[in-house]
mmCIF file of C-alpha atoms in Angstrom:
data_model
loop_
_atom_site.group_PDB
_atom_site.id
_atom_site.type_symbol
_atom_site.label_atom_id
_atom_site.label_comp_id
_atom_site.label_asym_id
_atom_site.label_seq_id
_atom_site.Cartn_x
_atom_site.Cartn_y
_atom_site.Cartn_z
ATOM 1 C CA UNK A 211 130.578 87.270 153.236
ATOM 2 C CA UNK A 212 132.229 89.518 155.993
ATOM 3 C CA UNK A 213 135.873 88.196 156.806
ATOM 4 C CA UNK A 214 138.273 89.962 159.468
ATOM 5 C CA UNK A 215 141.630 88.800 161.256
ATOM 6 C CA UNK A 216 139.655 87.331 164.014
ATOM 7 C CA UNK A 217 138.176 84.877 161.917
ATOM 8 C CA UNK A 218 141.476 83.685 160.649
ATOM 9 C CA UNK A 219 143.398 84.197 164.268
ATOM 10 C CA UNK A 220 140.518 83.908 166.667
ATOM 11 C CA UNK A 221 143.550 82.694 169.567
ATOM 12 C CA UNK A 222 145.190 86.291 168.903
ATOM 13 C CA UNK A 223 142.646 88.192 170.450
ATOM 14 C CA UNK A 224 144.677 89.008 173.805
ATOM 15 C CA UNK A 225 147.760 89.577 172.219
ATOM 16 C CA UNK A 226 145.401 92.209 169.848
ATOM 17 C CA UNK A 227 143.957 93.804 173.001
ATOM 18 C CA UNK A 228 147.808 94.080 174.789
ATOM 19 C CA UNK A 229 149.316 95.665 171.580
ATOM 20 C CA UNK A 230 147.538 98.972 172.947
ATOM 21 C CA UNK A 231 150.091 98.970 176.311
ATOM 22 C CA UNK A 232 153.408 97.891 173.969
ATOM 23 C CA UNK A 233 156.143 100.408 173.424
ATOM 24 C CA UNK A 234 155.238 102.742 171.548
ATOM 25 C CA UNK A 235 151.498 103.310 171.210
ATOM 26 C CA UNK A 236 150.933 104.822 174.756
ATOM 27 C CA UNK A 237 153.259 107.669 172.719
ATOM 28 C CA UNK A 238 151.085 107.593 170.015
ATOM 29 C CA UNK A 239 147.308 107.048 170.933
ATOM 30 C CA UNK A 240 147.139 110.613 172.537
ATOM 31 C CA UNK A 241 148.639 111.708 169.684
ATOM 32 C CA UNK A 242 146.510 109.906 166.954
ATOM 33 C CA UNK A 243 145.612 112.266 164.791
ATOM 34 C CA UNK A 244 148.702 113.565 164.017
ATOM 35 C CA UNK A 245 149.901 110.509 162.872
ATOM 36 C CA UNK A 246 147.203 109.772 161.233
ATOM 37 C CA UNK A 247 147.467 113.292 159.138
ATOM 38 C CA UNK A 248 151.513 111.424 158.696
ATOM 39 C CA UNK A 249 149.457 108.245 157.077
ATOM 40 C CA UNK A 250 147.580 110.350 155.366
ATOM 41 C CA UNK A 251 150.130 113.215 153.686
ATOM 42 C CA UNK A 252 152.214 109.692 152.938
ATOM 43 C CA UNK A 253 149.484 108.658 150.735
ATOM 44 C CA UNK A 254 149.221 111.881 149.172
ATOM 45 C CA UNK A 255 153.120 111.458 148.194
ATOM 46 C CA UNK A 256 152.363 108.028 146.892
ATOM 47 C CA UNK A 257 149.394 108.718 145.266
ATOM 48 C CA UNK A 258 150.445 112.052 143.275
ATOM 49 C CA UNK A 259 153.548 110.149 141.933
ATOM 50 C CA UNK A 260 152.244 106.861 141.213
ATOM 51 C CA UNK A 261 149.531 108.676 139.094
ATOM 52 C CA UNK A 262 151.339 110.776 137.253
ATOM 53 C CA UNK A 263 153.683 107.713 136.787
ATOM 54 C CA UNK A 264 150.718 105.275 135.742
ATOM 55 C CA UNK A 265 148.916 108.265 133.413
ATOM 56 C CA UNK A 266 152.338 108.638 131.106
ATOM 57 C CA UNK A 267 152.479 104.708 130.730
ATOM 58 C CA UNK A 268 148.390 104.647 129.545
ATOM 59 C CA UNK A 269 149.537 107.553 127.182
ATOM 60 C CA UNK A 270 147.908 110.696 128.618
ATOM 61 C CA UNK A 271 149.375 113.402 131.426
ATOM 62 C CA UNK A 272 153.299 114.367 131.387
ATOM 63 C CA UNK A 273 152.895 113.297 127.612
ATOM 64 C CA UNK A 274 156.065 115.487 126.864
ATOM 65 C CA UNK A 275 158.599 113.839 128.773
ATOM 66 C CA UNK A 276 159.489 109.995 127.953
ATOM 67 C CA UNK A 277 158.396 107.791 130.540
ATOM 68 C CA UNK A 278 161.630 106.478 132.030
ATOM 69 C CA UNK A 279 162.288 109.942 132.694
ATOM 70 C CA UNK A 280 159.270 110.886 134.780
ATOM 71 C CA UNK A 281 160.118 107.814 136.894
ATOM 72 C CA UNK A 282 163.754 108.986 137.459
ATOM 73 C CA UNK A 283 161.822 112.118 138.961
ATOM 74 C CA UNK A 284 159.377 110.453 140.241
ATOM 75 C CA UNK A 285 160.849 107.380 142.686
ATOM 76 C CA UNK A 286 162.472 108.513 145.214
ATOM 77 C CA UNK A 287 159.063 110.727 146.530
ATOM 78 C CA UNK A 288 157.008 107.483 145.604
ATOM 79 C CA UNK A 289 158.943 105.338 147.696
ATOM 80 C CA UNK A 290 159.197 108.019 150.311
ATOM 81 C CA UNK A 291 155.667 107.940 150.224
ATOM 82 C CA UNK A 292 155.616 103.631 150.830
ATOM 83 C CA UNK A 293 157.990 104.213 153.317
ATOM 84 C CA UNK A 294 155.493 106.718 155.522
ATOM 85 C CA UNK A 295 152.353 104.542 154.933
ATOM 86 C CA UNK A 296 153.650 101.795 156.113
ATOM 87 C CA UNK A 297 155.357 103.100 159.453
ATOM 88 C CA UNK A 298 152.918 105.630 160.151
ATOM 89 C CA UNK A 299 150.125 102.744 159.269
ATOM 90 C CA UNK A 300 151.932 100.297 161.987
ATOM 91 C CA UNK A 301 151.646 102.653 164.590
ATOM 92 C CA UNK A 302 148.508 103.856 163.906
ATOM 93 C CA UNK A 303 147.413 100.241 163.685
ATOM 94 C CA UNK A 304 148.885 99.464 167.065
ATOM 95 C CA UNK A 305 146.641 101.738 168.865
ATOM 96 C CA UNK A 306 143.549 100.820 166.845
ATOM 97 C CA UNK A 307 144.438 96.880 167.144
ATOM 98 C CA UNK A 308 141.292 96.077 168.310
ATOM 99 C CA UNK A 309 139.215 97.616 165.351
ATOM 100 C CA UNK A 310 141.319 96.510 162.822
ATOM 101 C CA UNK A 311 140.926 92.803 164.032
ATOM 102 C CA UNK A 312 137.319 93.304 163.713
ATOM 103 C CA UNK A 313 137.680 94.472 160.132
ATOM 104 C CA UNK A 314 136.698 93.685 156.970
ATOM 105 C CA UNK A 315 138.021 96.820 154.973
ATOM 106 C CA UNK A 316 141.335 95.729 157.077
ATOM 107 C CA UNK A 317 141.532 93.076 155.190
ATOM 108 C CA UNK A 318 140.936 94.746 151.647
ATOM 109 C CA UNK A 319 143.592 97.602 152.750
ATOM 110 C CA UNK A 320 146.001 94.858 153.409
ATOM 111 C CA UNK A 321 144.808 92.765 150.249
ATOM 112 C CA UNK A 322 145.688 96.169 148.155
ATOM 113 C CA UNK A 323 148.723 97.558 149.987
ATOM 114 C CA UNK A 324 150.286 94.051 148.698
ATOM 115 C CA UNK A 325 149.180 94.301 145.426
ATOM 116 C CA UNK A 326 149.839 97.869 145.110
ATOM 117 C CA UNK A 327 153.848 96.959 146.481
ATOM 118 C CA UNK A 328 153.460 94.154 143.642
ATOM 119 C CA UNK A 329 152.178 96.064 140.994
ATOM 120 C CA UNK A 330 154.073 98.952 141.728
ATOM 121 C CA UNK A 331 157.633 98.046 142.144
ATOM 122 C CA UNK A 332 157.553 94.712 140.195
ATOM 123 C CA UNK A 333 156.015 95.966 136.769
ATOM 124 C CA UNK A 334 154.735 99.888 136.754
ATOM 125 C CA UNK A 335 158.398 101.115 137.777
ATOM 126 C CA UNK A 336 160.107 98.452 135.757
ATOM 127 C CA UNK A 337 158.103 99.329 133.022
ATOM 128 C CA UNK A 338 158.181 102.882 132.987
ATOM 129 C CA UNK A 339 161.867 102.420 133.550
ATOM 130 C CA UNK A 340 162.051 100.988 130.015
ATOM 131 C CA UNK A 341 159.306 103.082 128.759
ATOM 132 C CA UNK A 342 156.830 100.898 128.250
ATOM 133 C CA UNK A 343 157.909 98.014 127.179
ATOM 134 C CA UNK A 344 156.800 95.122 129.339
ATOM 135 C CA UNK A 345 158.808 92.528 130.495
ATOM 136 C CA UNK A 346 158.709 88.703 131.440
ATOM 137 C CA UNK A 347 159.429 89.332 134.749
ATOM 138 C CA UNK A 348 157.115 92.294 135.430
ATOM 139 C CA UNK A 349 154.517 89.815 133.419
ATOM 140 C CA UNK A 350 155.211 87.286 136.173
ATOM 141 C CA UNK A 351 154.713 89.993 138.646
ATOM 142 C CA UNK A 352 151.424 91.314 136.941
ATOM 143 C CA UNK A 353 149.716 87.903 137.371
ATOM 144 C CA UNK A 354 150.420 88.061 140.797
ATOM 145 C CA UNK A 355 149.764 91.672 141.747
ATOM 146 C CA UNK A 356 146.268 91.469 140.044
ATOM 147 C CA UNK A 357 145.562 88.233 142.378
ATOM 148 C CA UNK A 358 145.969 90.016 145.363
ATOM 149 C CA UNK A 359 143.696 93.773 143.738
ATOM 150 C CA UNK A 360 141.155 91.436 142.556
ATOM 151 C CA UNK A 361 140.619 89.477 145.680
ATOM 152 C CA UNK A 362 140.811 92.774 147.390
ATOM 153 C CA UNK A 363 137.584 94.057 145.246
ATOM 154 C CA UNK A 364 135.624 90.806 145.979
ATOM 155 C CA UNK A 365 136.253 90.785 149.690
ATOM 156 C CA UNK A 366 135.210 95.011 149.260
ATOM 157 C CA UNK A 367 132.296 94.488 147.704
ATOM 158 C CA UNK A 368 130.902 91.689 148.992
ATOM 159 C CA UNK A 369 132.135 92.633 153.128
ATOM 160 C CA UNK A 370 127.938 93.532 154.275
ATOM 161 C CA UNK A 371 128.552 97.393 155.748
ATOM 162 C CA UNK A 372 131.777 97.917 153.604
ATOM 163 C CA UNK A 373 130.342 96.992 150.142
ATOM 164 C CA UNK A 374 129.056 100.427 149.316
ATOM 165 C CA UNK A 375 133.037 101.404 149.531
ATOM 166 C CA UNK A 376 133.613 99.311 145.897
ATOM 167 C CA UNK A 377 131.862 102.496 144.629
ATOM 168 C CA UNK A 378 135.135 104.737 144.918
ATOM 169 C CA UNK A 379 137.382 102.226 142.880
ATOM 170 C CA UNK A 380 134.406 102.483 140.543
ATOM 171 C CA UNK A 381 133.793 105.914 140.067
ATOM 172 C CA UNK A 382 137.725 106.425 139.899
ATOM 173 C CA UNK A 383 137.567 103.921 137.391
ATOM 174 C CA UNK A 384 134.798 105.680 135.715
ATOM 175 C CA UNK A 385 137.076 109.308 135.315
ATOM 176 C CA UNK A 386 140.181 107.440 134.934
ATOM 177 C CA UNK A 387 138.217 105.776 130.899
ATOM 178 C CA UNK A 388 136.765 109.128 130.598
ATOM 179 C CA UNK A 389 140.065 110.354 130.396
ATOM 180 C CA UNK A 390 141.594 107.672 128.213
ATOM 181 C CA UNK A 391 138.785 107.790 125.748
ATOM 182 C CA UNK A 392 138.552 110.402 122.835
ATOM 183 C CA UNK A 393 135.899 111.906 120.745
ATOM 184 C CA UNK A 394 132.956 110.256 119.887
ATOM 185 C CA UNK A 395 134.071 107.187 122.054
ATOM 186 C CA UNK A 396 133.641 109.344 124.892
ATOM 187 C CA UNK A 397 130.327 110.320 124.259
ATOM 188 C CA UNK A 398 129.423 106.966 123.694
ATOM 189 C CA UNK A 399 130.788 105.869 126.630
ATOM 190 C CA UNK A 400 129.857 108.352 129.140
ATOM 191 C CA UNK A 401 125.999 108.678 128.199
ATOM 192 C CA UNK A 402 126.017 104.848 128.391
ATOM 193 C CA UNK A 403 127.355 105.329 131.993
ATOM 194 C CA UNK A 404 124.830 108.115 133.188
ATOM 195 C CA UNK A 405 122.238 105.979 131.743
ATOM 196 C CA UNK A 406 123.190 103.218 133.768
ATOM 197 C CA UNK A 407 123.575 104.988 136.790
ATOM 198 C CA UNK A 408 120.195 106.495 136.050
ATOM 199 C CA UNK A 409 118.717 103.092 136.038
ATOM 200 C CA UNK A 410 120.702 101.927 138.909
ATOM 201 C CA UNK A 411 118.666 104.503 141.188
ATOM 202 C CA UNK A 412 115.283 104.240 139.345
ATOM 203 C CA UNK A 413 114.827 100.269 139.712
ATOM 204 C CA UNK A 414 114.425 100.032 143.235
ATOM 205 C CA UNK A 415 111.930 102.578 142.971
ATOM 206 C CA UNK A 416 110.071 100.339 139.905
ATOM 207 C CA UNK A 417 110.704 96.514 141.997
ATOM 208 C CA UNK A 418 107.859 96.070 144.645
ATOM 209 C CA UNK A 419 110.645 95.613 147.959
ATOM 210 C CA UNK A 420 109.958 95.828 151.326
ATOM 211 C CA UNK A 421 112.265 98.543 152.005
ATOM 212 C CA UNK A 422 114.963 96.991 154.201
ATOM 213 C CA UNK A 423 118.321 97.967 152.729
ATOM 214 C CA UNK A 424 119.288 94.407 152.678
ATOM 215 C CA UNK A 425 117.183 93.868 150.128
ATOM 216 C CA UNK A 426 118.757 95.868 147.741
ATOM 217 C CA UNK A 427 121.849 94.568 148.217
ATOM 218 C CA UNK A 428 121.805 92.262 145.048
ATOM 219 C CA UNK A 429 120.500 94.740 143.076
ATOM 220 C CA UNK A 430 123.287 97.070 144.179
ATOM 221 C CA UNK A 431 126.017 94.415 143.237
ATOM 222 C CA UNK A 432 123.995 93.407 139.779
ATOM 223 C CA UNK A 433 124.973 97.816 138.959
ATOM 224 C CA UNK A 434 128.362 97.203 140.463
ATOM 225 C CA UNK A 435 129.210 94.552 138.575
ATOM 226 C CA UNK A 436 127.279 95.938 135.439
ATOM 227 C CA UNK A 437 128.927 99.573 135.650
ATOM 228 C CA UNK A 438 132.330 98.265 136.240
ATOM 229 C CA UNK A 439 132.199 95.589 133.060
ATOM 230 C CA UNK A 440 131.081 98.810 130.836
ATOM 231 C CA UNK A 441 133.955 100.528 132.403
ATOM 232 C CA UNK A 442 136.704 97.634 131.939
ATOM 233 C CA UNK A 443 135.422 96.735 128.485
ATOM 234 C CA UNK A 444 135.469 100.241 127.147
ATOM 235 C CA UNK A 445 139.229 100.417 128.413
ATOM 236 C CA UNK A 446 140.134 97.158 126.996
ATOM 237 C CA UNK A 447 138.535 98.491 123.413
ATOM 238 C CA UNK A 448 140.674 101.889 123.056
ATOM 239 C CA UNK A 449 143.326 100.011 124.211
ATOM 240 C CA UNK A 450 143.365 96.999 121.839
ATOM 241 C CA UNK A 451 142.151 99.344 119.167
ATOM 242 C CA UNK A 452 145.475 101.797 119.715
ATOM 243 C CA UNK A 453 147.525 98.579 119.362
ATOM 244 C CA UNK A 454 151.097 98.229 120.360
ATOM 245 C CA UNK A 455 152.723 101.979 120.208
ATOM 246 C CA UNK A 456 156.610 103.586 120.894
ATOM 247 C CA UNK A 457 155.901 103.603 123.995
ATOM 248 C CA UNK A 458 154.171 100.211 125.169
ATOM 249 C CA UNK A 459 151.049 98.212 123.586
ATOM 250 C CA UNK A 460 147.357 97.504 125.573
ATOM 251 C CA UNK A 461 149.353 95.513 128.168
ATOM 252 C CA UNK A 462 151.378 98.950 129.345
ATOM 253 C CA UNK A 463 148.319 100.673 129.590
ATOM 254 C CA UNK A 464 146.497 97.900 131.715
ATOM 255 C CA UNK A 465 149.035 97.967 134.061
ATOM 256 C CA UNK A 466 148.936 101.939 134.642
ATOM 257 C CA UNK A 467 145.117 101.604 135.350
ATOM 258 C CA UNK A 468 145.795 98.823 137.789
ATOM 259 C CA UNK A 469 148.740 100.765 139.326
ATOM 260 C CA UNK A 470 146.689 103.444 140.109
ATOM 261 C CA UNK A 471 143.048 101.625 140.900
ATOM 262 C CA UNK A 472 144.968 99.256 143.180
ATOM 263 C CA UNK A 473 146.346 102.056 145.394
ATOM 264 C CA UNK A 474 143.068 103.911 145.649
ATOM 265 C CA UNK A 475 141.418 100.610 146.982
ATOM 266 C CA UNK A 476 143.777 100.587 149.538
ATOM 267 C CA UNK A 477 143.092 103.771 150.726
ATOM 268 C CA UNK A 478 139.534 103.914 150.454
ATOM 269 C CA UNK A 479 139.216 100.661 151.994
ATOM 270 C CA UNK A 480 141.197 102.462 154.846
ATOM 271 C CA UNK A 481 138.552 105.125 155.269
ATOM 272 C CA UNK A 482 136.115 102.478 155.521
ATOM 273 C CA UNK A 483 137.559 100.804 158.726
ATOM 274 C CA UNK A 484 136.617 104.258 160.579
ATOM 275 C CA UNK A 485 132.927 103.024 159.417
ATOM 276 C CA UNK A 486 132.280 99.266 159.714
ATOM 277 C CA UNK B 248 138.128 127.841 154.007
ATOM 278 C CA UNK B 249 140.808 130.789 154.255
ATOM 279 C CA UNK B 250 143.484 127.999 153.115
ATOM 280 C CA UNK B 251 141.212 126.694 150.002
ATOM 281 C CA UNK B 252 140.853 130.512 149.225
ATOM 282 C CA UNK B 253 144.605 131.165 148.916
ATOM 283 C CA UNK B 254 145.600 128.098 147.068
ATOM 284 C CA UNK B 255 142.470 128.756 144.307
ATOM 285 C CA UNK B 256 143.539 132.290 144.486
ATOM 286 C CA UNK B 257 147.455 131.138 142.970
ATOM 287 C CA UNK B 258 146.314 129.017 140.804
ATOM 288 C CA UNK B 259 144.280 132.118 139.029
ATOM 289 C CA UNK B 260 147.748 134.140 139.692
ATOM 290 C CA UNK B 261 149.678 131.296 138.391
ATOM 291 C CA UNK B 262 147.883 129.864 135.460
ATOM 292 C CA UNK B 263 146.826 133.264 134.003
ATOM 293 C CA UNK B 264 150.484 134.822 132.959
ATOM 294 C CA UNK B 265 152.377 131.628 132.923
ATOM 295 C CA UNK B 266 151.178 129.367 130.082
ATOM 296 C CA UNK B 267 152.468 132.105 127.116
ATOM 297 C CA UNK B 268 155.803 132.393 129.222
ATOM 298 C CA UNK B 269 155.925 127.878 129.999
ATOM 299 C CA UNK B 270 158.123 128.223 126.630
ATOM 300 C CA UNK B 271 161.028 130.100 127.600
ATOM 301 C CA UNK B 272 161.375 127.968 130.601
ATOM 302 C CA UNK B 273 160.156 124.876 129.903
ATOM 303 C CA UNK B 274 163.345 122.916 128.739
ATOM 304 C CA UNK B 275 165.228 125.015 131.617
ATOM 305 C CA UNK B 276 166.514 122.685 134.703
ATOM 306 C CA UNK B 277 165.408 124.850 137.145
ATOM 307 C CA UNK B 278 162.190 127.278 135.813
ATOM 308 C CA UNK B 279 162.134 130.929 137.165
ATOM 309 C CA UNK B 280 161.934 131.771 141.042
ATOM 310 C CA UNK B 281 158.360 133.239 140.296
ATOM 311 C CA UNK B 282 156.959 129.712 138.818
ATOM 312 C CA UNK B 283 159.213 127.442 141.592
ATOM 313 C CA UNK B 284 157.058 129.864 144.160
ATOM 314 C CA UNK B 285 153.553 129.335 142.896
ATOM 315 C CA UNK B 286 154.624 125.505 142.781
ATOM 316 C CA UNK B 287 155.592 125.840 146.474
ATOM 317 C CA UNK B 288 152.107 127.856 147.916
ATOM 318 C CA UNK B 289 150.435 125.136 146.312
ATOM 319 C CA UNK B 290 152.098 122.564 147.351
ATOM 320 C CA UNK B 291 151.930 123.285 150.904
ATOM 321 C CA UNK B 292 148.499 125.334 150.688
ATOM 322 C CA UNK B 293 146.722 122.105 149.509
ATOM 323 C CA UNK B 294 148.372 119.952 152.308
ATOM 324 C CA UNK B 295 147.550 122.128 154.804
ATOM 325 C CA UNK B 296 143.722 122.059 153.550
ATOM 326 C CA UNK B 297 143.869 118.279 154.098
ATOM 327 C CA UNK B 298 145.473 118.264 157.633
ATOM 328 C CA UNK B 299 143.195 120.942 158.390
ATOM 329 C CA UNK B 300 140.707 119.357 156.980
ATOM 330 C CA UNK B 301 141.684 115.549 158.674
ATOM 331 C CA UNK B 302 141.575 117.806 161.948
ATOM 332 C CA UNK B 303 137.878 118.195 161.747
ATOM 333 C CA UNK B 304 137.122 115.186 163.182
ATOM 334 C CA UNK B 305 138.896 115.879 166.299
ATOM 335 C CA UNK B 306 138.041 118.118 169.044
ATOM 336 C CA UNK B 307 141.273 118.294 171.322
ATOM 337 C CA UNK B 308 140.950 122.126 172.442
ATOM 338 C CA UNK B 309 137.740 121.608 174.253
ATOM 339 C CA UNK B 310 137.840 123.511 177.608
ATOM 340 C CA UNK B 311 137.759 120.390 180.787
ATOM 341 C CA UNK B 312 140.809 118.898 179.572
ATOM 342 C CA UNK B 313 144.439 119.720 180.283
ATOM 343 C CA UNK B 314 145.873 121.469 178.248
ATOM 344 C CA UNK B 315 148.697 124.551 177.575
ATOM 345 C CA UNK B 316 147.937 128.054 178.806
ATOM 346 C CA UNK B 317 147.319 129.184 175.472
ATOM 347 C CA UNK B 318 144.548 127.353 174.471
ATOM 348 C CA UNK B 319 142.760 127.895 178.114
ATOM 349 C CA UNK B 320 143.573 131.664 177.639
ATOM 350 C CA UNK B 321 142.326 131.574 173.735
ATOM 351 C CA UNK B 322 138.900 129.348 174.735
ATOM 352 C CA UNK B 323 138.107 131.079 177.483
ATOM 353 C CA UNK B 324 138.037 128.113 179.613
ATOM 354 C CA UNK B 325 138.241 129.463 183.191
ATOM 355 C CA UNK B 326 135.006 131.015 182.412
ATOM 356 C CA UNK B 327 133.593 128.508 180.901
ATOM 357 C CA UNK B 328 130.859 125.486 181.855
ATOM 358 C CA UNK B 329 133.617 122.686 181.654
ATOM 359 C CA UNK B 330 136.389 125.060 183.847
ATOM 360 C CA UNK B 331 140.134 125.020 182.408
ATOM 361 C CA UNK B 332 142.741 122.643 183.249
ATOM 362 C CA UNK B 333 146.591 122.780 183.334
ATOM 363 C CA UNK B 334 148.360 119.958 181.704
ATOM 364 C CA UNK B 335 149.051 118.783 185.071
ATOM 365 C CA UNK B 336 145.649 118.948 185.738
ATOM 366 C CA UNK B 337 145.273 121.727 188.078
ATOM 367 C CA UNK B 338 142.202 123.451 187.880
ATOM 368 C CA UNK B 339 142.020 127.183 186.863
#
């Protein structure tokens, strides 16, 4: 299951191919890559704040300083950094219409940059705003925001040359528990991962396949879908497990991961459109 | 490389006699000019390693195109294979 823009607009296709000549991408194509290094330092705004955001509301990072007050600090360079993705990633997009229309990781970039707007400025900020404490609204919000990362990860990992891409929100995934968990949890939980990941590259070697990549494919998804339930339900455990704190209950600390993980698809699934 | 040298170098400079001090200033609004610096170099140290680094993948000063004087004096292009180019496209 590949999907791109074409499939859903297939009578766009000129106006993609004349977006190339409109005002003002013959300004920017020569000079792609340095907006593309604009997209990119954007991103790097946005990303820096919105983990160290996300990190205080699971309860590890800027421990120190209450929530509410690292987003006071915090906004005004994460929306800066919104601001720049998007208008560096319009003009950017304009002179690499064609590709994008073609894309499958378009369509997860766009998938997450909604959910990450969602997630991000209808229940992370609101919540770290009130430090933790969740509310109706930004429950609403939640519901929504996860419909849009979630259908993002299921278009990533199932879009043929793109698929192998699901493995950065994994392994970010992966650190992001490692850092959440404590003690002997942690040991439990990351030898449980390596030995997983150990199996994941012996069993090809052990099934009798004829060698085509293809063939691997469900075998690759089986560990993707394997890894990434050991990962969420070890989460879910120290969460429930901590219970309901000062500063906001398994629900809070959901949302940070999501904040963060639903970012990181978007960019990764950005890098991807450079490859299939 | 040089870049990703400097910015490991301050955070050895940084994190080796600021940790003990972090207490005197921590609570301060604005911590001490030394500290605001070392925030600073890395700050724009490690985005210049990524635009660098983003940069890799493009090859604009190759001699055969137009380009400024500088870069056909730097690259040697009148010499070279490709020839040098003016950017009005006036061969050297």
């Amino acid at each position: 299951m590949s999907m791109n823009l074409e499939q859903f607009f297939p009578a766009a296709r000129p106006w993609v191919e004349n977006l190339v000549n409109v005002w003002p991408t013959p300004y920017v194509k020569p000079n792609f890559a340095f907006w593309e290094v604009g997209h990119v330092l954007s991103l790097i705004a946005l990303g820096g704040a919105t983990i160290l955001m996300n990190l205080r509301l699971i309860g590890v990072g800027l421990t120190q300083e209450r929530p509410s007050e690292i987003y006071r600090n915090l906004r005004v360079i994460q929306t800066s950094g919104v601001i720049g993705i998007v208008l560096t990633g319009i003009l950017i997009g304009m002179a690499n219409a064609e590709r994008l229309y073609d894309s499958a990781a378009f369509i997860v970039k766009m998938l997450g940059l909604i959910g990450g707007v969602i997630l991000t400025y209808g229940v992370s900020r609101t919540t770290a705003a009130a430090d933790g404490r969740v509310s109706s609204a930004a429950k609403a919000w939640f519901a929504l925001g996860m419909a849009f990362w979630l259908t993002a990860l299921v278009v990533f990992a199932t879009g043929g040359l793109i698929a192998p891409g699901i493995w950065h929100v994994i392994t970010a995934a992966a650190l992001l528990v490692l850092f959440v968990t404590r003690g002997r949890a942690r040991i439990v939980y990351a030898s449980v991962l390596a030995a997983l990941i150990l199996a994941q590259e012996l069993v090809p070697l052990v099934i009798n396949h004829p060698g085509a990549p293809a063939d691997l494919d469900p075998i690759s998804l089986s560990f993707a879908i394997l890894i990434s339930a050991w990962i969420v339900g070890t989460a879910l455990v120290q969460f429930f497990r901590a219970g309901p704190g000062e500063e906001g209950g398994p629900l809070t600390k959901i949302i940070g991961c999501a904040t963060i993980l639903v970012w990181l698809t978007s960019a990764a699934a950005g890098r991807w459109i450079a490859f299939a | 490389m040089i870049l990703l040298a400097l910015a490991m170098l301050n955070i050895l400079v940084f994190h080796k006699p600021h940790p003990e001090s972090q207490g005197a200033w921590d609570a301060e609004p604005v911590p001490p000019r030394k500290v605001r610096a070392a925030a600073a170099i890395s700050l724009l140290g490690w985005s210049a390693i990524i635009i660098c680094g983003r940069f890799i993948a493009y090859d604009w000063f190759e001699c055969g195109k137009p380009q400024p004087a500088f870069i056909n004096a730097v690259e040697a292009c009148k010499s070279s294979e490709q020839g040098g180019y003016t950017l009005e496209g006036k061969r050297l």
